[in-house]
Short mmCIF file of C-alpha atoms and ligand atoms in Angstrom, two decimals:
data_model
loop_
_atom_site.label_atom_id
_atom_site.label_comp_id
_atom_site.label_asym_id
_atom_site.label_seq_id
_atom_site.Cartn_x
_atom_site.Cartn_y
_atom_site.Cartn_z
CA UNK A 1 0.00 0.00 0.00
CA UNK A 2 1.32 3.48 -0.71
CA UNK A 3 2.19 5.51 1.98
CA UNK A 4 0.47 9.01 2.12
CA UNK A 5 3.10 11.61 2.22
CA UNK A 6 3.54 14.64 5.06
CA UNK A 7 4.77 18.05 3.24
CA UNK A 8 7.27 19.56 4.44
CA UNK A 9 7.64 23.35 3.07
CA UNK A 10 11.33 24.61 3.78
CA UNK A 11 12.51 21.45 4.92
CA UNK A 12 15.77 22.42 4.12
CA UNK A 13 16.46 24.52 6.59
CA UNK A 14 17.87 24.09 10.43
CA UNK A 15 14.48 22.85 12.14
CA UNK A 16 12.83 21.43 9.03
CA UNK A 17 15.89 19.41 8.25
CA UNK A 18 16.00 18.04 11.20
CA UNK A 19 11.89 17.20 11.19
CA UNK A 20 12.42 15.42 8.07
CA UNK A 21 14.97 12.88 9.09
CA UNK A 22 12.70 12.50 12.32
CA UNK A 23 9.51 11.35 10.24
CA UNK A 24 11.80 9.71 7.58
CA UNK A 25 13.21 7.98 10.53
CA UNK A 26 10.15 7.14 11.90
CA UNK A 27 8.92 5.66 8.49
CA UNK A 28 6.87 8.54 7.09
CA UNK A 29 7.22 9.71 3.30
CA UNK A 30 7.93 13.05 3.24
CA UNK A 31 8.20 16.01 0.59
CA UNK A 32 10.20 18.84 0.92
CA UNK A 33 9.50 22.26 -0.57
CA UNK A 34 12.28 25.16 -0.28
CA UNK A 35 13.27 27.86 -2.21
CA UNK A 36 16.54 28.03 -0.58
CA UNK A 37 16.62 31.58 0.20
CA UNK A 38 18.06 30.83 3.27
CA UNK A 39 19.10 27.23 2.86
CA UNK A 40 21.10 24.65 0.70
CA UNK A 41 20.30 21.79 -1.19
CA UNK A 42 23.24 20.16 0.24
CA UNK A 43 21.09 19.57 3.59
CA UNK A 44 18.72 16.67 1.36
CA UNK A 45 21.55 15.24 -0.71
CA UNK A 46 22.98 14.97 3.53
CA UNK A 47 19.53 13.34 4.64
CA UNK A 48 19.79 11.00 2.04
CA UNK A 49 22.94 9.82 3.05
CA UNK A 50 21.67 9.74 6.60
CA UNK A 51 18.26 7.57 5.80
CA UNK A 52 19.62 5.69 2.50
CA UNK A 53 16.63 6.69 0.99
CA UNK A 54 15.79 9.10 -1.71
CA UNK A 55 14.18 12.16 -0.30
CA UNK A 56 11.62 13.75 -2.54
CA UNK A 57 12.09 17.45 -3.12
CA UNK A 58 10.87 20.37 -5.13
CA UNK A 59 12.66 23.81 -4.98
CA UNK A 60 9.82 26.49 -4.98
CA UNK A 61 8.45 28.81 -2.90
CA UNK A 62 5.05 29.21 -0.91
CA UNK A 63 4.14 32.19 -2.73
CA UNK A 64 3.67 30.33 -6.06
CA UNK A 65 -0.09 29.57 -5.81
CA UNK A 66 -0.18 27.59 -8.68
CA UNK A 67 3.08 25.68 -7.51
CA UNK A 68 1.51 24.38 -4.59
CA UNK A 69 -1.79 23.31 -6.25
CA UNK A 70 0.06 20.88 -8.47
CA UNK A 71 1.93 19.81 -5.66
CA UNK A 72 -1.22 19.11 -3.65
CA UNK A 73 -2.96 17.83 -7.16
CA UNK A 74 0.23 15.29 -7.81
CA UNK A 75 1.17 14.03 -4.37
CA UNK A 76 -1.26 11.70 -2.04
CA UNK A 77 -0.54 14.41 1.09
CA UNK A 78 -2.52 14.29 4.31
CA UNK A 79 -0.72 16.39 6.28
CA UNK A 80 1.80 19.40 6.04
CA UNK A 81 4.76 20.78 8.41
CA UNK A 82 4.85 24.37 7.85
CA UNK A 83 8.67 26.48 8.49
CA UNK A 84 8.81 28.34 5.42
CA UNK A 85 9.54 31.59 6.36
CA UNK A 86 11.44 35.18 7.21
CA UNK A 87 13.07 34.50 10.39
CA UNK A 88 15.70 37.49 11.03
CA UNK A 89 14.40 39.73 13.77
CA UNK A 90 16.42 42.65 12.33
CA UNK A 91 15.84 42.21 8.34
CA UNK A 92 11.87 42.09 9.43
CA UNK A 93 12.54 45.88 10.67
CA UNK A 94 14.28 46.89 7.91
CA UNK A 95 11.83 45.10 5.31
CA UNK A 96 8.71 44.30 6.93
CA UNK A 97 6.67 43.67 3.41
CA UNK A 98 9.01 41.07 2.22
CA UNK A 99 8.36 39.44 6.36
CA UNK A 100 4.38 39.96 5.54
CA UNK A 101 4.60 38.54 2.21
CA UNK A 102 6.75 35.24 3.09
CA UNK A 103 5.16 34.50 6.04
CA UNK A 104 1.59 35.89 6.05
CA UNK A 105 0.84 35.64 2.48
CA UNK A 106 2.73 32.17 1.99
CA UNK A 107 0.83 30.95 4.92
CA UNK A 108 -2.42 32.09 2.99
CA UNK A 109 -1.71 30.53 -0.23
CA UNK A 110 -0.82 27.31 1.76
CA UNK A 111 -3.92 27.01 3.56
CA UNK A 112 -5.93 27.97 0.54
CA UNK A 113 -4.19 24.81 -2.02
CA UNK A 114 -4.88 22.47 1.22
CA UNK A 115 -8.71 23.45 1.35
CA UNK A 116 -9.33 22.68 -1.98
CA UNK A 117 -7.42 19.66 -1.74
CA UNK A 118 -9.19 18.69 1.30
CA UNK A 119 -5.51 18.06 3.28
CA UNK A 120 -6.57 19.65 6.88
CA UNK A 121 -4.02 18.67 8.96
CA UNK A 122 -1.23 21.59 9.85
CA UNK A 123 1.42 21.76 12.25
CA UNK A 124 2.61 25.49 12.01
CA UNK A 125 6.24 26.58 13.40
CA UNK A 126 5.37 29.26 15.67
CA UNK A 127 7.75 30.88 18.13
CA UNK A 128 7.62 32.04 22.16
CA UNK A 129 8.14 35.40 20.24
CA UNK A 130 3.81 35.64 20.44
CA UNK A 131 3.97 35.68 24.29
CA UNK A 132 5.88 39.44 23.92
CA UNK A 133 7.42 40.27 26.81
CA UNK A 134 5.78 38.14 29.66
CA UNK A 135 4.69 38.70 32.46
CA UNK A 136 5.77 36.33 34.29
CA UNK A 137 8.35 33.02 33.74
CA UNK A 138 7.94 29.97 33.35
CA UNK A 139 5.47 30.89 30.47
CA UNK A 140 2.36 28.74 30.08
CA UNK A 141 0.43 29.04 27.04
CA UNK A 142 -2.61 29.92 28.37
CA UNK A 143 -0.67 32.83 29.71
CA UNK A 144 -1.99 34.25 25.83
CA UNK A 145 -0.04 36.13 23.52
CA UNK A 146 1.74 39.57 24.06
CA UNK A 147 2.92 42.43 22.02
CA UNK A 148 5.70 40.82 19.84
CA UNK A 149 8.55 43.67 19.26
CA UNK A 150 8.90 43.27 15.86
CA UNK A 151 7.74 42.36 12.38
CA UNK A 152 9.17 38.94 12.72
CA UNK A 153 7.07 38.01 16.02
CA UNK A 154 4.12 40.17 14.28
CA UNK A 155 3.61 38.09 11.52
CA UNK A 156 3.86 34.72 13.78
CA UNK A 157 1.33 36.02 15.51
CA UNK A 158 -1.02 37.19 12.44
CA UNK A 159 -0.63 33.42 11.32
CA UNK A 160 -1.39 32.27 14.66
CA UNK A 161 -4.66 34.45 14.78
CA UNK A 162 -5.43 33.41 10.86
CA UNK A 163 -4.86 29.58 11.25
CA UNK A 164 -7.29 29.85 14.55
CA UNK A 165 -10.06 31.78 12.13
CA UNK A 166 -9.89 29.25 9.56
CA UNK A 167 -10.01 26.54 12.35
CA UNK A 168 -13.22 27.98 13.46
CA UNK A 169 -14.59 28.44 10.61
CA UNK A 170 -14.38 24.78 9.27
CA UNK A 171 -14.01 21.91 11.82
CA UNK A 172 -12.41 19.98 9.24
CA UNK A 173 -9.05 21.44 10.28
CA UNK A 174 -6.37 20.06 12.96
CA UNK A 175 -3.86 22.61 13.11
CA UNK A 176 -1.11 22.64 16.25
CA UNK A 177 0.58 26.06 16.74
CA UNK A 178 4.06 24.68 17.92
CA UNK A 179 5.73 27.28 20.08
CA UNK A 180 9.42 27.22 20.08
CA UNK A 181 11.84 28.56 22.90
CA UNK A 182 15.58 28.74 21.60
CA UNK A 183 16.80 26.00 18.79
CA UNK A 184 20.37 25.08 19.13
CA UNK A 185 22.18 22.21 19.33
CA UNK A 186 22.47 19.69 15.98
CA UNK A 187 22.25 15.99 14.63
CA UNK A 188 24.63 13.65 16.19
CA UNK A 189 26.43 12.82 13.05
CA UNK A 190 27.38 16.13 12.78
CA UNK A 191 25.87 15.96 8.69
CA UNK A 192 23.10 18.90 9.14
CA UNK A 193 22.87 21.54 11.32
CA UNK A 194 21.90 25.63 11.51
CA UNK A 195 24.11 27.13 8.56
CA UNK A 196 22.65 30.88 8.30
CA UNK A 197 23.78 32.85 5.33
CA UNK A 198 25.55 36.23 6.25
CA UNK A 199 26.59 36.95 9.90
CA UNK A 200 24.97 34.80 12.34
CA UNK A 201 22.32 36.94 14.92
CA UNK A 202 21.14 34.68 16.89
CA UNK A 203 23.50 33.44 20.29
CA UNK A 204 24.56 29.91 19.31
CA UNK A 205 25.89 30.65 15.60
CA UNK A 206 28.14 33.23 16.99
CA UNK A 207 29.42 31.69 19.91
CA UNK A 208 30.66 28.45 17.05
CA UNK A 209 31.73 31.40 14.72
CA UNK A 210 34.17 32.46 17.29
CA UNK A 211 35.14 29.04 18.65
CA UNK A 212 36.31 28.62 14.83
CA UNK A 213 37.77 31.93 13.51
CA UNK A 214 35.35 33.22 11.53
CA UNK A 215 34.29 35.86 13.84
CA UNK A 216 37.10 37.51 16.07
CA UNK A 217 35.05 38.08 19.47
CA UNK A 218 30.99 37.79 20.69
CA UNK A 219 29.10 40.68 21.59
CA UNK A 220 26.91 40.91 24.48
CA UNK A 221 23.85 42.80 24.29
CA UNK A 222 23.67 44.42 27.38
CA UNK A 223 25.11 43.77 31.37
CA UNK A 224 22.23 45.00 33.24
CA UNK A 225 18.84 43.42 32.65
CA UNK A 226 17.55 42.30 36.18
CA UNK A 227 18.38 38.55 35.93
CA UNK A 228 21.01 36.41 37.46
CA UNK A 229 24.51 38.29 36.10
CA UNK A 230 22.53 41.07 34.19
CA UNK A 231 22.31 39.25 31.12
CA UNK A 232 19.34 37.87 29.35
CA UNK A 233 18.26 34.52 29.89
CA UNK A 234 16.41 31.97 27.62
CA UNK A 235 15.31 28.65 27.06
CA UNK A 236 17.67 26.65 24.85
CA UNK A 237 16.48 23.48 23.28
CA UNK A 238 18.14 20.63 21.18
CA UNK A 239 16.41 20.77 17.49
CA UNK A 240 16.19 16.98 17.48
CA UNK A 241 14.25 17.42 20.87
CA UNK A 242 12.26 19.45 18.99
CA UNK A 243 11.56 17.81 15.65
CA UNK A 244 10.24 15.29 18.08
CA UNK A 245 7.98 17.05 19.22
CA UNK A 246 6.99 17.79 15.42
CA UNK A 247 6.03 13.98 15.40
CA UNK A 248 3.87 13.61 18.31
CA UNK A 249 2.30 16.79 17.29
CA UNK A 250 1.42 14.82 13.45
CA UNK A 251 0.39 11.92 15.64
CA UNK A 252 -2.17 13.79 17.71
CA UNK A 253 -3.53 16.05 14.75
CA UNK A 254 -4.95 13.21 13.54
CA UNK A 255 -6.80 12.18 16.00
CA UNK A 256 -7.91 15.39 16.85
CA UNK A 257 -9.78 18.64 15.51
CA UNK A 258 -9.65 22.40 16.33
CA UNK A 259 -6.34 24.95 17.20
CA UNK A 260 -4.09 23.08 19.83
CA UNK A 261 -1.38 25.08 21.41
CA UNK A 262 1.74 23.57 22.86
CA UNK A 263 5.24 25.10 23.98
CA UNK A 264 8.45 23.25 23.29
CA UNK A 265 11.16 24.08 25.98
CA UNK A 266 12.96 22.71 28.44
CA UNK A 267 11.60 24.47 31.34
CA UNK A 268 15.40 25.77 31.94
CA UNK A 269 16.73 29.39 31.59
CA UNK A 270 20.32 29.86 31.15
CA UNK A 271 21.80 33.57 30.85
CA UNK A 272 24.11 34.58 28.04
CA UNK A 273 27.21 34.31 30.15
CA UNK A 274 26.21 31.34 31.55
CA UNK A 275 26.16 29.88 27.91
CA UNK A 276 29.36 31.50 26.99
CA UNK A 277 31.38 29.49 30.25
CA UNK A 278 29.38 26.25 29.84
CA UNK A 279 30.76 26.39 25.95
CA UNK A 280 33.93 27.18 27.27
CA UNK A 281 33.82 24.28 29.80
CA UNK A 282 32.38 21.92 26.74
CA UNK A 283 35.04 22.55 24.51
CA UNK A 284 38.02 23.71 26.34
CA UNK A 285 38.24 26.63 23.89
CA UNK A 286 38.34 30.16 25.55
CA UNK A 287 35.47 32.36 23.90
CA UNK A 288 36.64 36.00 23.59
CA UNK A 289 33.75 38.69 24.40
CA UNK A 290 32.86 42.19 25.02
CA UNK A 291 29.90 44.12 26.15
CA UNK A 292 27.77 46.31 24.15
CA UNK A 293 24.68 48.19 24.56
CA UNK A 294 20.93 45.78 24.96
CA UNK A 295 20.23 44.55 22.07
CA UNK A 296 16.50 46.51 20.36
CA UNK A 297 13.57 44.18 21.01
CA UNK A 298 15.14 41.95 23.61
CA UNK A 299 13.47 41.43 26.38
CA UNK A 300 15.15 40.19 29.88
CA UNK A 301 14.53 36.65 30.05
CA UNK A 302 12.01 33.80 29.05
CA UNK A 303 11.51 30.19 30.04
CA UNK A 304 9.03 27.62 29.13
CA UNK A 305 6.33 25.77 31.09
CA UNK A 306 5.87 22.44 28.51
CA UNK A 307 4.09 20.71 30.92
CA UNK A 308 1.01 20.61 28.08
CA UNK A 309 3.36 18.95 25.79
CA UNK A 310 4.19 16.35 28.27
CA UNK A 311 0.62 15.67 29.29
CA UNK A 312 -1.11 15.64 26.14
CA UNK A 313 1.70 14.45 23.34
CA UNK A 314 4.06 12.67 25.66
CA UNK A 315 7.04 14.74 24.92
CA UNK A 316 9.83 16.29 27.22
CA UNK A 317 13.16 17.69 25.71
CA UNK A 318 15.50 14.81 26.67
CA UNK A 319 18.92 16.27 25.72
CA UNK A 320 20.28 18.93 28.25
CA UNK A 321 22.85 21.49 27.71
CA UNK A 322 26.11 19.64 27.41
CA UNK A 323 24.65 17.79 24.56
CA UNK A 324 23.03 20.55 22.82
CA UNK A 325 26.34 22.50 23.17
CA UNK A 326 28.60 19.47 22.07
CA UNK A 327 26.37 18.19 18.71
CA UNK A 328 26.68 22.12 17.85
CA UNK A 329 30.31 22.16 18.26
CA UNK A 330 30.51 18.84 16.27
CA UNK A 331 28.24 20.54 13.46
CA UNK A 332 30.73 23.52 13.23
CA UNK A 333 34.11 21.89 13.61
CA UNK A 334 32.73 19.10 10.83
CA UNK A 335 31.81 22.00 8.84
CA UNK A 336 33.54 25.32 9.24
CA UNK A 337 31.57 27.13 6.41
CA UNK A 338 28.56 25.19 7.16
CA UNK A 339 26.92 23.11 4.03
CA UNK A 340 29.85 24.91 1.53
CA UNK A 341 32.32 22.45 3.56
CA UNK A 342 30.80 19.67 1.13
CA UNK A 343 31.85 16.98 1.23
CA UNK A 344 32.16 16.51 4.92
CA UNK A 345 35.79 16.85 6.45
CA UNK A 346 36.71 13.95 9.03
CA UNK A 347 39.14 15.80 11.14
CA UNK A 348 39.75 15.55 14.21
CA UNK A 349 38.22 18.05 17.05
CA UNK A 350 37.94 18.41 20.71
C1 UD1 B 401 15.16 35.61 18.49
C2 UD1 B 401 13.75 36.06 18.36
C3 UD1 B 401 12.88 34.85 18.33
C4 UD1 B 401 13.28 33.94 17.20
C5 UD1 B 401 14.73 33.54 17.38
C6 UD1 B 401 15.22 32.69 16.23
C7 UD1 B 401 12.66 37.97 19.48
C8 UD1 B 401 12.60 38.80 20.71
N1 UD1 B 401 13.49 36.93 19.51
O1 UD1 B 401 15.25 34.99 19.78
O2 UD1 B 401 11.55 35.23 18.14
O3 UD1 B 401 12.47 32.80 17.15
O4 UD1 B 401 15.51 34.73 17.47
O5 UD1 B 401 15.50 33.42 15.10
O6 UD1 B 401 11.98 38.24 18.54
N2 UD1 B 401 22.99 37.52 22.07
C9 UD1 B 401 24.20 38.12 22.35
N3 UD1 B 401 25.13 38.20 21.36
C10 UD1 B 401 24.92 37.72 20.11
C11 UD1 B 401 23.67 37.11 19.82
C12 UD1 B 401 22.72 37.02 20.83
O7 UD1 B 401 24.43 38.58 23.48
O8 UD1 B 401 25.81 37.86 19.25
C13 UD1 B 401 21.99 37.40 23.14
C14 UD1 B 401 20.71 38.13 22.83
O9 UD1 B 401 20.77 39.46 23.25
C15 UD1 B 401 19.70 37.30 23.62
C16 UD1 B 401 20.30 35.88 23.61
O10 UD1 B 401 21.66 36.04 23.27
O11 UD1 B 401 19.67 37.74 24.93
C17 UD1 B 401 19.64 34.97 22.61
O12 UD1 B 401 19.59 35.64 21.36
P1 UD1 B 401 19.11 34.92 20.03
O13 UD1 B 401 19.83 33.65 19.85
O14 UD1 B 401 19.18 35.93 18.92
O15 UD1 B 401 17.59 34.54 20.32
P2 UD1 B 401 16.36 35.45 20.81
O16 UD1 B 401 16.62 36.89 20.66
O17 UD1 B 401 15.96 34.94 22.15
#
């Protein structure tokens, strides 16, 4: 019998890579659709030599309407994994239409091919970015969403608000709004991993920039938020943690109808120098760093209460900070300019 297949749009990037060799793994057929704006073809031709199977993939882009009706139209899919998207906080200031138009618009024109194809389950990569700045820690999700300070957050929050119209509005749909704390951390081989294009912004990208040489020191944005050492604290999580928690989420959308919210975190804030000696510990390499100013749009510190996740999907983060910050280190040292290291170099690291 043939298998129905779960689309994955930009499954070729950091988290959706890391999905798809999940559900591969766990003997789904996927499809992966990316338009590599921020990715590399490199990551599937890496999954297939991870799975030994051929992974199906078409480069495109969610804003191609009639793209994704012949996708739908051609492939037997009954449910979809949705990352495609803008995800630089600072770019989204700088051009919030292009942020609207990947993410809001592509979301659109991905919800509208699935209607008329009748596919109505979704599991949408949201962020803890919805919650604003909190009012309290650990954040629960029915805490309900904040003030996001920027585009970026904006328009994860405009899709979370659209997907729970549409929701309403046909009981057909299953859609999960998966709320992400912190990614880091990277497959154990050491094969795929986060490889952004440009200079890194977000905290773990840097901090292996520096441990390799490609950028001379870290920055720290800002020494005096009121939190353990003045420096803001967050909720790291292992990626393969969470594309597990992409799976259970598939596995309960089935079974299931209506908007379901879940965090994914570990429950455990770390602050940014905290990060910076545990890497140092990790590795044994010395991290150089200087303070500058707060960073606009941060806020002091964040933390997840997953307890939902655990009681209703069966999912905890398993992997804790030593192993996040060692399968990172292995990604980087394996790959100093991330997928353009093809093929992978087997030298030796710490
Ligand atoms: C940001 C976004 C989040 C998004 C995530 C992934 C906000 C407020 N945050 O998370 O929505 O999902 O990126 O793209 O919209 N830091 C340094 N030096 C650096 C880099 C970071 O000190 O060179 C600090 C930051 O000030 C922050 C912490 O490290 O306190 C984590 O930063 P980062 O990895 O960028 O993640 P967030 O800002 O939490």
């Amino acid at each position: 019998m043939l298998r129905k297949t779960t689309l994955i749009t930009g499954g070729a990037g950091f988290i959706g890579s890391h999905t798809a060799l999940t559900l591969i793994n766990a003997g789904q057929q996927v499809l992966v659709l990316d338009n590599l704006s921020n990715s590399c073809r490199e990551s599937i031709t890496r999954l297939e030599q991870l799975t030994h199977t051929r992974v199906e993939f078409i480069e495109g882009d969610v804003r191609n309407q009639k793209l994704l009706d012949d996708i739908f139209s051609h492939f037997d899919i009954d449910a979809v994994v949705h990352f495609a998207s803008l995800k630089s906080v600072e770019q989204s200031v700088r051009n919030p239409l292009d942020y609207y138009a990947n993410n809001v618009a592509g979301t659109l024109n991905l919800c509208r091919s699935m209607a008329r194809a009748k596919v109505f389950n979704l599991v949408f990569s949201s962020s803890a970015t919805v919650y604003g700045d909190p009012a309290r820690t650990p954040i629960l999700e029915d805490l309900g969403t904040g003030k996001p300070t920027n585009p970026y957050g904006r328009t994860k929050l405009m899709i979370e608000e659209l997907l729970t119209d549409l929701a309403t509005s046909d009981p057909r749909w299953s859609i999960a709004l998966l709320r992400y704390f912190n990614p880091i951390g990277a497959h154990e081989s050491g094969m795929i991993g986060e490889d952004p294009t440009g200079k890194p912004s977000n905290l773990l990208p840097c901090l292996t920039q520096v441990a390799i040489g490609r950028i001379p020191e870290l920055t720290v944005y800002g020494s005096d938020y009121p939190t353990v050492d003045g420096t803001c604290v967050r909720d790291y999580i292992h990626v393969v943690d969470l594309a597990d928690g992409h799976l259970k989420a598939l596995q309960a959308l089935r079974d299931s109808s209506g908007v379901n919210v879940w965090n994914l975190g570990t429950g455990v804030g770390y602050s940014v120098l905290q990060m910076i000696r545990n890497f140092e510990a990790v590795t044994g390499i010395t991290i150089p760093f200087q303070f500058a100013p707060r960073r606009a749009g941060d806020i002091a510190q964040c933390w997840a209460d997953a307890s939902k996740a655990g009681r209703e999907l069966g999912w905890a983060a398993e992997r804790d900070l030593e192993r996040m910050i060692v399968d990172s280190w292995r990604w980087q040292s394996h790959n100093p300019l991330g997928y353009r290291s093809s093929p992978v170099p087997q030298f030796a690291h710490k």
